[in-house]
CSV table of C-alpha atoms in Angstrom, one decimal:
chain,number,residue,atom,x,y,z
A,1,MET,CA,-16.2,18.9,12.6
A,2,GLU,CA,-15.3,21.8,10.4
A,3,GLU,CA,-14.1,24.0,13.3
A,4,LEU,CA,-11.7,21.3,14.5
A,5,ALA,CA,-10.4,20.7,11.0
A,6,LYS,CA,-9.7,24.4,10.5
A,7,LYS,CA,-8.0,24.5,13.9
A,8,ILE,CA,-5.7,21.6,12.8
A,9,GLU,CA,-5.0,23.3,9.5
A,10,GLU,CA,-4.1,26.6,11.3
A,11,GLU,CA,-1.8,24.7,13.6
A,12,ILE,CA,0.0,23.1,10.6
A,13,LEU,CA,0.3,26.3,8.6
A,14,ASN,CA,1.6,28.2,11.6
A,15,HIS,CA,4.4,25.6,12.1
A,16,VAL,CA,5.6,24.6,8.6
A,17,ARG,CA,8.2,26.9,7.0
A,18,GLU,CA,10.5,26.8,4.1
A,19,PRO,CA,14.1,26.0,4.8
A,20,GLU,CA,16.6,28.8,5.2
A,21,ILE,CA,19.2,28.3,2.5
A,22,PRO,CA,22.2,30.7,2.4
A,23,ASN,CA,22.4,33.0,-0.6
A,24,ARG,CA,25.2,31.2,-2.4
A,25,GLU,CA,25.3,29.2,-5.6
A,26,VAL,CA,27.6,26.8,-7.3
A,27,ASN,CA,27.1,25.1,-10.7
A,28,LEU,CA,27.6,21.3,-11.0
A,29,LEU,CA,29.5,21.9,-14.3
A,30,ASP,CA,32.2,23.7,-12.3
A,31,PHE,CA,33.0,20.4,-10.6
A,32,GLY,CA,33.7,18.4,-13.8
A,33,ALA,CA,30.2,17.2,-14.5
A,34,ARG,CA,28.9,16.7,-18.1
A,35,GLY,CA,25.2,16.5,-18.9
A,36,ASP,CA,25.8,14.2,-21.8
A,37,GLU,CA,24.0,11.1,-20.4
A,38,ARG,CA,27.3,9.2,-20.6
A,39,THR,CA,29.6,10.7,-18.0
A,40,ASP,CA,29.4,9.4,-14.4
A,41,CYS,CA,28.9,12.6,-12.4
A,42,SER,CA,28.8,11.0,-8.9
A,43,GLU,CA,32.0,12.5,-7.7
A,44,SER,CA,31.0,15.9,-9.1
A,45,PHE,CA,27.8,15.9,-7.0
A,46,LYS,CA,29.7,14.7,-3.9
A,47,ARG,CA,32.4,17.4,-4.3
A,48,ALA,CA,29.9,20.2,-5.0
A,49,ILE,CA,27.8,19.3,-1.9
A,50,GLU,CA,30.9,19.1,0.3
A,51,GLU,CA,32.2,22.4,-1.0
A,52,LEU,CA,28.9,24.1,-0.4
A,53,SER,CA,28.6,22.6,3.1
A,54,LYS,CA,32.1,23.8,4.0
A,55,GLN,CA,31.0,27.3,3.1
A,56,GLY,CA,27.9,27.0,5.3
A,57,GLY,CA,25.4,25.9,2.6
A,58,GLY,CA,23.8,27.2,-0.5
A,59,ARG,CA,22.2,26.2,-3.8
A,60,LEU,CA,23.7,23.5,-6.1
A,61,ILE,CA,22.5,24.3,-9.7
A,62,VAL,CA,22.1,21.3,-12.0
A,63,PRO,CA,21.8,22.9,-15.4
A,64,GLU,CA,20.2,21.6,-18.6
A,65,GLY,CA,21.4,18.2,-19.7
A,66,VAL,CA,21.2,14.6,-18.5
A,67,PHE,CA,23.5,13.9,-15.6
A,68,LEU,CA,24.3,10.3,-14.6
A,69,THR,CA,25.0,9.6,-11.0
A,70,GLY,CA,24.9,7.2,-8.1
A,71,PRO,CA,23.2,8.2,-4.8
A,72,ILE,CA,23.2,11.9,-3.8
A,73,HIS,CA,23.6,12.5,-0.1
A,74,LEU,CA,22.4,16.0,0.9
A,75,LYS,CA,23.7,18.0,3.9
A,76,SER,CA,22.2,20.7,6.0
A,77,ASN,CA,21.6,24.1,4.4
A,78,ILE,CA,21.8,22.7,0.9
A,79,GLU,CA,19.3,23.2,-1.9
A,80,LEU,CA,19.5,20.9,-4.9
A,81,HIS,CA,18.1,23.0,-7.7
A,82,VAL,CA,17.4,20.9,-10.8
A,83,LYS,CA,17.0,22.4,-14.2
A,84,GLY,CA,18.0,19.4,-16.3
A,85,THR,CA,17.6,15.7,-15.6
A,86,ILE,CA,19.4,13.7,-12.9
A,87,LYS,CA,19.4,10.1,-14.1
A,88,PHE,CA,20.4,7.6,-11.4
A,89,ILE,CA,22.5,4.6,-12.4
A,90,PRO,CA,20.4,1.4,-11.7
A,91,ASP,CA,23.3,-0.7,-10.4
A,92,PRO,CA,22.5,-1.7,-6.8
A,93,GLU,CA,26.2,-1.8,-5.8
A,94,ARG,CA,26.4,1.9,-6.5
A,95,TYR,CA,24.0,2.4,-3.5
A,96,LEU,CA,26.5,0.9,-1.0
A,97,PRO,CA,27.6,1.3,1.7
A,98,VAL,CA,24.4,0.6,3.5
A,99,VAL,CA,22.7,3.5,5.4
A,100,LEU,CA,20.1,3.7,8.2
A,101,THR,CA,16.7,3.6,6.5
A,102,ARG,CA,13.3,1.9,6.7
A,103,PHE,CA,11.7,-0.8,4.6
A,104,GLU,CA,7.9,-1.1,4.9
A,105,GLY,CA,8.0,0.5,8.4
A,106,ILE,CA,10.9,-1.4,9.9
A,107,GLU,CA,14.3,0.2,10.6
A,108,LEU,CA,17.4,-1.5,9.1
A,109,TYR,CA,20.6,-0.8,7.2
A,110,ASN,CA,20.1,-1.2,3.5
A,111,TYR,CA,20.9,0.2,0.1
A,112,SER,CA,21.0,4.0,0.2
A,113,PRO,CA,17.9,5.8,-1.1
A,114,LEU,CA,18.7,7.5,-4.4
A,115,VAL,CA,18.5,11.0,-2.8
A,116,TYR,CA,19.2,10.8,1.0
A,117,ALA,CA,19.5,13.2,3.9
A,118,LEU,CA,20.2,12.1,7.5
A,119,ASP,CA,19.9,14.3,10.5
A,120,CYS,CA,19.8,17.5,8.3
A,121,LYS,CA,18.2,20.9,8.9
A,122,ASN,CA,17.2,23.2,6.1
A,123,VAL,CA,17.4,21.0,3.0
A,124,ALA,CA,15.6,21.4,-0.3
A,125,ILE,CA,15.1,19.9,-3.8
A,126,THR,CA,13.6,22.4,-6.2
A,127,GLY,CA,13.5,23.3,-9.9
A,128,SER,CA,11.7,22.4,-13.1
A,129,GLY,CA,13.9,19.4,-13.9
A,130,VAL,CA,13.5,15.7,-13.6
A,131,LEU,CA,14.7,13.0,-11.1
A,132,ASP,CA,14.8,9.7,-13.0
A,133,GLY,CA,15.4,6.6,-10.9
A,134,SER,CA,15.9,4.4,-14.0
A,135,ALA,CA,13.8,1.6,-12.4
A,136,ASP,CA,12.1,-0.7,-14.8
A,137,ASN,CA,11.4,-4.5,-15.3
A,138,GLU,CA,15.2,-5.0,-15.8
A,139,HIS,CA,16.3,-2.9,-12.8
A,140,TRP,CA,14.9,-3.0,-9.3
A,141,TRP,CA,11.3,-3.8,-10.0
A,142,SER,CA,11.8,-7.5,-10.6
A,143,TRP,CA,12.9,-7.9,-6.9
A,144,LYS,CA,9.2,-7.6,-6.0
A,145,GLY,CA,8.9,-11.2,-7.3
A,146,LYS,CA,6.0,-10.5,-9.7
A,147,LYS,CA,6.0,-11.5,-13.3
A,148,ASP,CA,4.2,-8.3,-14.3
A,149,PHE,CA,7.4,-6.5,-13.3
A,150,GLY,CA,10.0,-8.6,-15.0
A,151,TRP,CA,10.5,-11.4,-12.4
A,152,LYS,CA,11.1,-14.9,-13.8
A,153,GLU,CA,11.8,-18.3,-12.2
A,154,GLY,CA,15.5,-18.3,-11.1
A,155,LEU,CA,15.7,-14.6,-10.5
A,156,PRO,CA,16.1,-13.3,-6.9
A,157,ASN,CA,13.2,-11.6,-5.1
A,158,GLN,CA,12.5,-9.9,-1.8
A,159,GLN,CA,10.4,-12.6,-0.2
A,160,GLU,CA,13.0,-14.2,2.1
A,161,ASP,CA,14.5,-10.9,3.0
A,162,VAL,CA,11.1,-9.4,4.0
A,163,LYS,CA,10.4,-12.4,6.1
A,164,LYS,CA,13.9,-12.2,7.8
A,165,LEU,CA,13.5,-8.5,8.5
A,166,LYS,CA,10.1,-8.9,10.1
A,167,GLU,CA,11.4,-11.7,12.3
A,168,MET,CA,14.4,-9.6,13.4
A,169,ALA,CA,12.1,-6.7,14.3
A,170,GLU,CA,9.7,-9.0,16.3
A,171,ARG,CA,12.7,-10.5,18.2
A,172,GLY,CA,14.0,-7.1,19.0
A,173,THR,CA,17.2,-7.5,17.1
A,174,PRO,CA,19.2,-4.3,17.5
A,175,VAL,CA,18.9,-2.1,14.4
A,176,GLU,CA,22.7,-2.1,13.8
A,177,GLU,CA,22.5,-5.8,13.3
A,178,ARG,CA,19.8,-5.7,10.7
A,179,VAL,CA,22.2,-5.3,7.8
A,180,PHE,CA,21.0,-6.0,4.3
A,181,GLY,CA,22.2,-4.4,1.1
A,182,LYS,CA,24.5,-6.6,-1.1
A,183,GLY,CA,23.3,-10.1,-1.5
A,184,HIS,CA,19.8,-9.0,-0.4
A,185,TYR,CA,16.8,-7.7,-2.4
A,186,LEU,CA,15.0,-5.0,-0.5
A,187,ARG,CA,14.5,-2.0,-2.8
A,188,PRO,CA,15.4,1.5,-1.6
A,189,SER,CA,13.1,4.5,-1.5
A,190,PHE,CA,13.8,7.2,-4.1
A,191,VAL,CA,13.9,10.4,-2.0
A,192,GLN,CA,14.3,10.0,1.7
A,193,PHE,CA,14.7,12.6,4.5
A,194,TYR,CA,15.5,10.8,7.8
A,195,ARG,CA,15.3,12.7,11.0
A,196,CYS,CA,15.4,16.0,9.2
A,197,ARG,CA,13.8,19.4,9.9
A,198,ASN,CA,12.7,22.2,7.6
A,199,VAL,CA,12.4,20.3,4.3
A,200,LEU,CA,11.2,21.5,0.9
A,201,VAL,CA,10.5,19.5,-2.3
A,202,GLU,CA,9.1,21.8,-4.9
A,203,ASP,CA,8.4,21.8,-8.7
A,204,VAL,CA,10.5,18.8,-9.7
A,205,LYS,CA,9.2,15.7,-11.6
A,206,ILE,CA,10.0,12.3,-10.2
A,207,ILE,CA,9.9,9.2,-12.5
A,208,ASN,CA,10.8,5.5,-12.4
A,209,SER,CA,11.3,4.9,-8.7
A,210,PRO,CA,12.6,1.6,-7.3
A,211,MET,CA,9.9,1.7,-4.6
A,212,TRP,CA,8.3,4.5,-2.5
A,213,CYS,CA,8.9,7.8,-4.2
A,214,VAL,CA,9.2,10.5,-1.6
A,215,HIS,CA,9.6,9.1,1.9
A,216,PRO,CA,10.3,11.5,4.8
A,217,VAL,CA,10.8,9.6,8.1
A,218,LEU,CA,10.9,11.0,11.7
A,219,SER,CA,11.0,14.5,10.1
A,220,GLU,CA,9.4,17.8,11.1
A,221,ASN,CA,8.3,20.9,9.1
A,222,VAL,CA,8.1,19.3,5.7
A,223,ILE,CA,6.6,21.0,2.6
A,224,ILE,CA,6.1,19.1,-0.7
A,225,ARG,CA,4.6,21.4,-3.3
A,226,ASN,CA,3.8,21.4,-7.0
A,227,ILE,CA,5.8,18.2,-7.8
A,228,GLU,CA,4.8,15.6,-10.4
A,229,ILE,CA,5.2,11.9,-9.7
A,230,SER,CA,5.0,9.5,-12.6
A,231,SER,CA,6.1,6.0,-11.6
A,232,THR,CA,3.9,2.9,-12.0
A,233,GLY,CA,6.2,0.1,-10.7
A,234,PRO,CA,5.5,-2.2,-7.7
A,235,ASN,CA,5.0,-0.4,-4.4
A,236,ASN,CA,5.4,3.0,-6.2
A,237,ASP,CA,3.6,5.1,-3.6
A,238,GLY,CA,3.8,8.8,-4.3
A,239,ILE,CA,4.4,10.4,-0.9
A,240,ASP,CA,4.9,8.4,2.3
A,241,PRO,CA,5.2,10.5,5.4
A,242,GLU,CA,6.3,8.1,8.2
A,243,SER,CA,6.4,9.3,11.8
A,244,CYS,CA,6.4,12.9,10.6
A,245,LYS,CA,5.0,16.0,12.2
A,246,TYR,CA,3.8,19.3,10.7
A,247,MET,CA,3.7,18.6,7.0
A,248,LEU,CA,2.1,20.3,4.0
A,249,ILE,CA,1.5,18.4,0.7
A,250,GLU,CA,-0.1,20.7,-1.9
A,251,LYS,CA,-0.6,21.2,-5.6
A,252,CYS,CA,1.0,17.9,-6.6
A,253,ARG,CA,0.1,15.6,-9.5
A,254,PHE,CA,0.3,11.8,-9.2
A,255,ASP,CA,0.3,8.9,-11.6
A,256,THR,CA,1.6,6.0,-9.4
A,257,GLY,CA,1.6,2.3,-9.3
A,258,ASP,CA,0.3,2.2,-5.7
A,259,ASP,CA,-1.1,4.7,-3.3
A,260,SER,CA,-0.8,8.5,-4.0
A,261,VAL,CA,-0.4,9.9,-0.5
A,262,VAL,CA,-0.1,7.3,2.2
A,263,ILE,CA,0.6,8.1,5.9
A,264,LYS,CA,2.5,5.7,8.0
A,265,SER,CA,4.3,5.4,11.4
A,266,GLY,CA,6.1,2.1,11.6
A,267,ARG,CA,5.1,-1.6,11.5
A,268,ASP,CA,4.2,-3.9,14.4
A,269,ALA,CA,6.9,-4.3,17.1
A,270,ASP,CA,9.3,-1.8,15.5
A,271,GLY,CA,6.6,0.9,15.1
A,272,ARG,CA,5.6,0.4,18.8
A,273,ARG,CA,9.2,0.4,19.9
A,274,ILE,CA,9.9,3.8,18.2
A,275,GLY,CA,6.4,5.1,19.1
A,276,VAL,CA,6.4,8.3,17.1
A,277,PRO,CA,3.1,9.1,15.3
A,278,SER,CA,2.5,10.9,12.1
A,279,GLU,CA,0.5,14.0,13.0
A,280,TYR,CA,-0.6,17.4,11.8
A,281,ILE,CA,-0.5,16.7,8.1
A,282,LEU,CA,-2.4,18.8,5.5
A,283,VAL,CA,-3.0,17.4,2.0
A,284,ARG,CA,-4.7,19.9,-0.3
A,285,ASP,CA,-5.3,20.9,-3.9
A,286,ASN,CA,-3.7,17.8,-5.4
A,287,LEU,CA,-4.6,15.9,-8.5
A,288,VAL,CA,-4.4,12.1,-9.0
A,289,ILE,CA,-4.9,10.8,-12.6
A,290,SER,CA,-4.0,7.2,-12.7
A,291,GLN,CA,-5.1,3.8,-14.0
A,292,ALA,CA,-3.0,2.1,-11.4
A,293,SER,CA,-3.3,4.1,-8.2
A,294,HIS,CA,-4.6,2.0,-5.3
A,295,GLY,CA,-5.7,5.0,-3.2
A,296,GLY,CA,-6.0,8.7,-3.1
A,297,LEU,CA,-5.5,9.4,0.6
A,298,VAL,CA,-4.4,6.2,2.5
A,299,ILE,CA,-3.4,5.7,6.1
A,300,GLY,CA,-1.6,2.5,7.0
A,301,SER,CA,-1.1,-0.3,7.0
A,302,GLU,CA,2.2,0.5,8.8
A,303,MET,CA,0.7,2.7,11.5
A,304,SER,CA,1.8,1.2,14.8
A,305,GLY,CA,3.1,4.5,16.1
A,306,GLY,CA,-0.2,6.2,15.5
A,307,VAL,CA,-1.7,8.7,13.0
A,308,ARG,CA,-3.8,11.7,14.0
A,309,ASN,CA,-4.8,15.2,13.0
A,310,VAL,CA,-4.8,14.8,9.3
A,311,VAL,CA,-6.8,17.0,6.9
A,312,ALA,CA,-7.3,16.3,3.2
A,313,ARG,CA,-9.1,19.1,1.4
A,314,ASN,CA,-9.9,20.0,-2.2
A,315,ASN,CA,-8.2,17.1,-3.9
A,316,VAL,CA,-9.3,15.4,-7.1
A,317,TYR,CA,-8.9,11.6,-7.5
A,318,MET,CA,-9.5,10.1,-10.9
A,319,ASN,CA,-9.6,6.4,-11.7
A,320,VAL,CA,-8.3,5.3,-8.3
A,321,GLU,CA,-9.3,2.1,-6.6
A,322,ARG,CA,-10.3,4.0,-3.4
A,323,ALA,CA,-10.5,7.7,-2.6
A,324,LEU,CA,-10.1,7.3,1.2
A,325,ARG,CA,-8.6,4.2,2.8
A,326,LEU,CA,-7.6,3.3,6.3
A,327,LYS,CA,-6.0,-0.1,6.6
A,328,THR,CA,-4.7,-1.9,9.7
A,329,ASN,CA,-5.0,-5.2,11.7
A,330,SER,CA,-4.6,-6.6,15.2
A,331,ARG,CA,-0.8,-7.1,14.7
A,332,ARG,CA,-0.3,-3.4,14.4
A,333,GLY,CA,-1.7,-1.7,17.5
A,334,GLY,CA,-1.5,2.1,17.3
A,335,TYR,CA,-4.3,4.4,16.4
A,336,MET,CA,-5.9,6.5,13.6
A,337,GLU,CA,-8.0,9.4,14.8
A,338,ASN,CA,-9.1,12.9,13.8
A,339,ILE,CA,-9.0,12.2,10.1
A,340,PHE,CA,-10.8,14.9,8.0
A,341,PHE,CA,-11.7,14.4,4.3
A,342,ILE,CA,-13.3,17.6,3.1
A,343,ASP,CA,-14.4,19.1,-0.2
A,344,ASN,CA,-12.8,16.3,-2.3
A,345,VAL,CA,-13.9,14.8,-5.7
A,346,ALA,CA,-13.5,11.2,-6.8
A,347,VAL,CA,-14.3,10.1,-10.4
A,348,ASN,CA,-14.6,6.6,-11.7
A,349,VAL,CA,-13.6,4.7,-8.5
A,350,SER,CA,-13.1,1.0,-9.2
A,351,GLU,CA,-13.4,-0.6,-5.7
A,352,GLU,CA,-14.7,1.4,-2.7
A,353,VAL,CA,-15.0,5.2,-2.4
A,354,ILE,CA,-14.3,4.9,1.3
A,355,ARG,CA,-12.8,1.8,2.9
A,356,ILE,CA,-11.9,1.3,6.5
A,357,ASN,CA,-10.4,-2.1,7.2
A,358,LEU,CA,-9.2,-3.6,10.5
A,359,ARG,CA,-8.5,-7.0,8.9
A,360,TYR,CA,-5.9,-5.9,6.4
A,361,ASP,CA,-4.0,-8.9,4.9
A,362,ASN,CA,-6.0,-11.2,7.2
A,363,GLU,CA,-3.2,-10.9,9.8
A,364,GLU,CA,-4.2,-11.3,13.4
A,365,GLY,CA,-2.4,-10.6,16.7
A,366,GLU,CA,-2.8,-9.2,20.2
A,367,TYR,CA,-2.5,-5.5,19.5
A,368,LEU,CA,-5.9,-4.1,18.7
A,369,PRO,CA,-5.7,-0.7,16.8
A,370,VAL,CA,-7.9,2.2,17.7
A,371,VAL,CA,-9.7,3.7,14.7
A,372,ARG,CA,-12.1,6.6,15.5
A,373,SER,CA,-13.2,10.1,14.6
A,374,VAL,CA,-13.1,10.0,10.8
A,375,PHE,CA,-15.1,12.8,9.2
A,376,VAL,CA,-16.0,13.1,5.5
A,377,LYS,CA,-17.8,16.2,4.3
A,378,ASN,CA,-18.8,17.5,0.9
A,379,LEU,CA,-17.4,14.5,-1.1
A,380,LYS,CA,-18.6,14.1,-4.6
A,381,ALA,CA,-17.9,10.6,-6.0
A,382,THR,CA,-18.8,8.3,-8.8
A,383,GLY,CA,-18.3,4.5,-9.3
A,384,GLY,CA,-17.1,1.8,-7.0
A,385,LYS,CA,-18.3,-1.7,-6.0
A,386,TYR,CA,-19.1,0.0,-2.6
A,387,ALA,CA,-19.7,3.6,-1.7
A,388,LEU,CA,-18.7,2.9,1.9
A,389,ARG,CA,-17.2,-0.2,3.3
A,390,ILE,CA,-16.3,-0.4,7.0
A,391,GLU,CA,-14.9,-3.6,8.6
A,392,GLY,CA,-14.0,-3.5,12.2
A,393,LEU,CA,-13.5,-6.4,14.6
A,394,GLU,CA,-16.1,-7.9,17.0
A,395,ASN,CA,-14.0,-6.8,19.9
A,396,ASP,CA,-12.6,-3.6,18.3
A,397,TYR,CA,-15.3,-1.4,16.7
A,398,VAL,CA,-14.5,1.4,14.2
A,399,LYS,CA,-16.0,4.3,16.1
A,400,ASP,CA,-17.4,7.7,15.3
A,401,ILE,CA,-17.5,7.8,11.5
A,402,LEU,CA,-19.5,10.7,10.2
A,403,ILE,CA,-20.4,11.3,6.5
A,404,SER,CA,-22.1,14.6,5.7
A,405,ASP,CA,-23.2,16.7,2.8
A,406,THR,CA,-21.9,14.1,0.4
A,407,ILE,CA,-23.1,12.6,-3.0
A,408,MET,CA,-21.9,9.2,-4.1
A,409,GLU,CA,-23.4,7.8,-7.2
A,410,GLY,CA,-22.9,4.6,-9.3
A,411,ALA,CA,-21.7,2.2,-6.6
A,412,LYS,CA,-23.2,-1.3,-6.7
A,413,ILE,CA,-23.6,-1.4,-2.9
A,414,SER,CA,-24.1,1.8,-0.9
A,415,VAL,CA,-23.0,0.7,2.6
A,416,LEU,CA,-21.4,-2.4,4.1
A,417,LEU,CA,-20.8,-2.0,7.9
A,418,GLU,CA,-19.4,-4.7,10.2
A,419,PHE,CA,-18.6,-3.8,13.8
A,420,GLY,CA,-18.6,-0.1,13.6
A,421,GLN,CA,-20.4,3.2,14.3
A,422,LEU,CA,-21.6,5.2,11.3
A,423,GLY,CA,-23.5,8.4,11.1
A,424,MET,CA,-24.8,10.0,7.9
A,425,GLU,CA,-26.3,13.5,7.5
A,426,ASN,CA,-27.5,14.9,4.2
A,427,VAL,CA,-26.0,12.1,2.2
A,428,ILE,CA,-27.2,10.9,-1.2
A,429,MET,CA,-26.2,7.4,-2.3
A,430,ASN,CA,-27.4,6.1,-5.7
A,431,GLY,CA,-30.3,8.5,-5.6
A,432,SER,CA,-31.4,7.7,-2.0
A,433,ARG,CA,-31.2,10.6,0.5
A,434,PHE,CA,-30.2,10.0,4.1
A,435,GLU,CA,-31.1,13.1,6.1
A,436,LYS,CA,-30.0,11.7,9.4
A,437,LEU,CA,-29.0,8.1,10.0
A,438,TYR,CA,-27.0,6.4,12.7
A,439,ILE,CA,-26.0,2.7,12.5
A,440,GLU,CA,-24.1,0.7,15.0
A,441,GLY,CA,-23.0,-2.9,14.6
A,442,LYS,CA,-23.7,-4.4,11.2
A,443,ALA,CA,-25.7,-3.1,8.2
A,444,LEU,CA,-26.0,-3.6,4.4
A,445,LEU,CA,-27.6,-0.9,2.3
A,446,LYS,CA,-27.9,-1.5,-1.3
């Protein structure tokens, strides 16, 4: 197990590399911007990026101050270096015209992400400053349709649009005909790199996101390092790699309203149509401190293109619902395999320390997912209703789950296994030691 995990890590680290940005700088102030939290600097950002791009690329300096803007569309060989605060205007019409994007694993044309790059190479967001999406119960979040986030009877919400989008994907409606945006209520991601190569996000702080915070799609060679994400609205996942290859997520801090790092590859028919997995992803040395985070490392549920060769090492998860979660169902298809969860710590878990679920959302279909080869080693965890909960299907077992050299204390129930294969070696659960145990089928260990 350890040897294969190290081999995967080496493969990742040998491939990921920082973008090559030309040694050229411009200052946003030189394009008429004012950091007074009143002046609309949208045109200044646009002109600065266009000018840099004409020169072959370089670094755009956003100095101290608070700069209001609409969407920022990056181009190849551009680094957005943030020293102050970029505060995005929370008016949905500012994020038109629509762009190619994804919503919960389905391709469509929708409101632009707040920071967006399409088909770019060598692109970066860096600096000690802040990206503020300005989302709150009055802006964006109420579209979720939940009263906790500002929705009231008579206000619009996303429900009909989500249903329509799913139906279009199942029917095979061409993507260019899946046009939403104005008059619809599907929230955009905050930062999205779509079909990009050589991407870096480093040091910045991201707050108040409309939906998913950092969402690279169909991208390769991505580094996300030492950023802080503080956003506790609905569906406020921290980092969502979707159909990405060769990715490093390290030294980040999360306080999110949903999962912290959650790996995806498309939903149902659309994910199978595109058929691009997320693979070779290393998640290490991160810290999650949250009262709202659903999961530390999560895979799914939009995983129809497959997820494999993922290593999570030396992360700390505090107050999360679950430390490790794999979620899918028989509408998805796809696979999750070669998942390594090594040298991690989880404190005060509220639901399950480890949860693998092939019945997510109680949805059923004809596309059985493959979930196998999940390895957990040297995990130290406290709390939880369950230490380990695995729920496969009678005709679709969860296979080859191995837990070793692990201590889990304080859970009300140690193991619930339904339709799976579980091995434990040198594991302590609530004071009981399992030197070597193999279970197949069903089991309940209290």
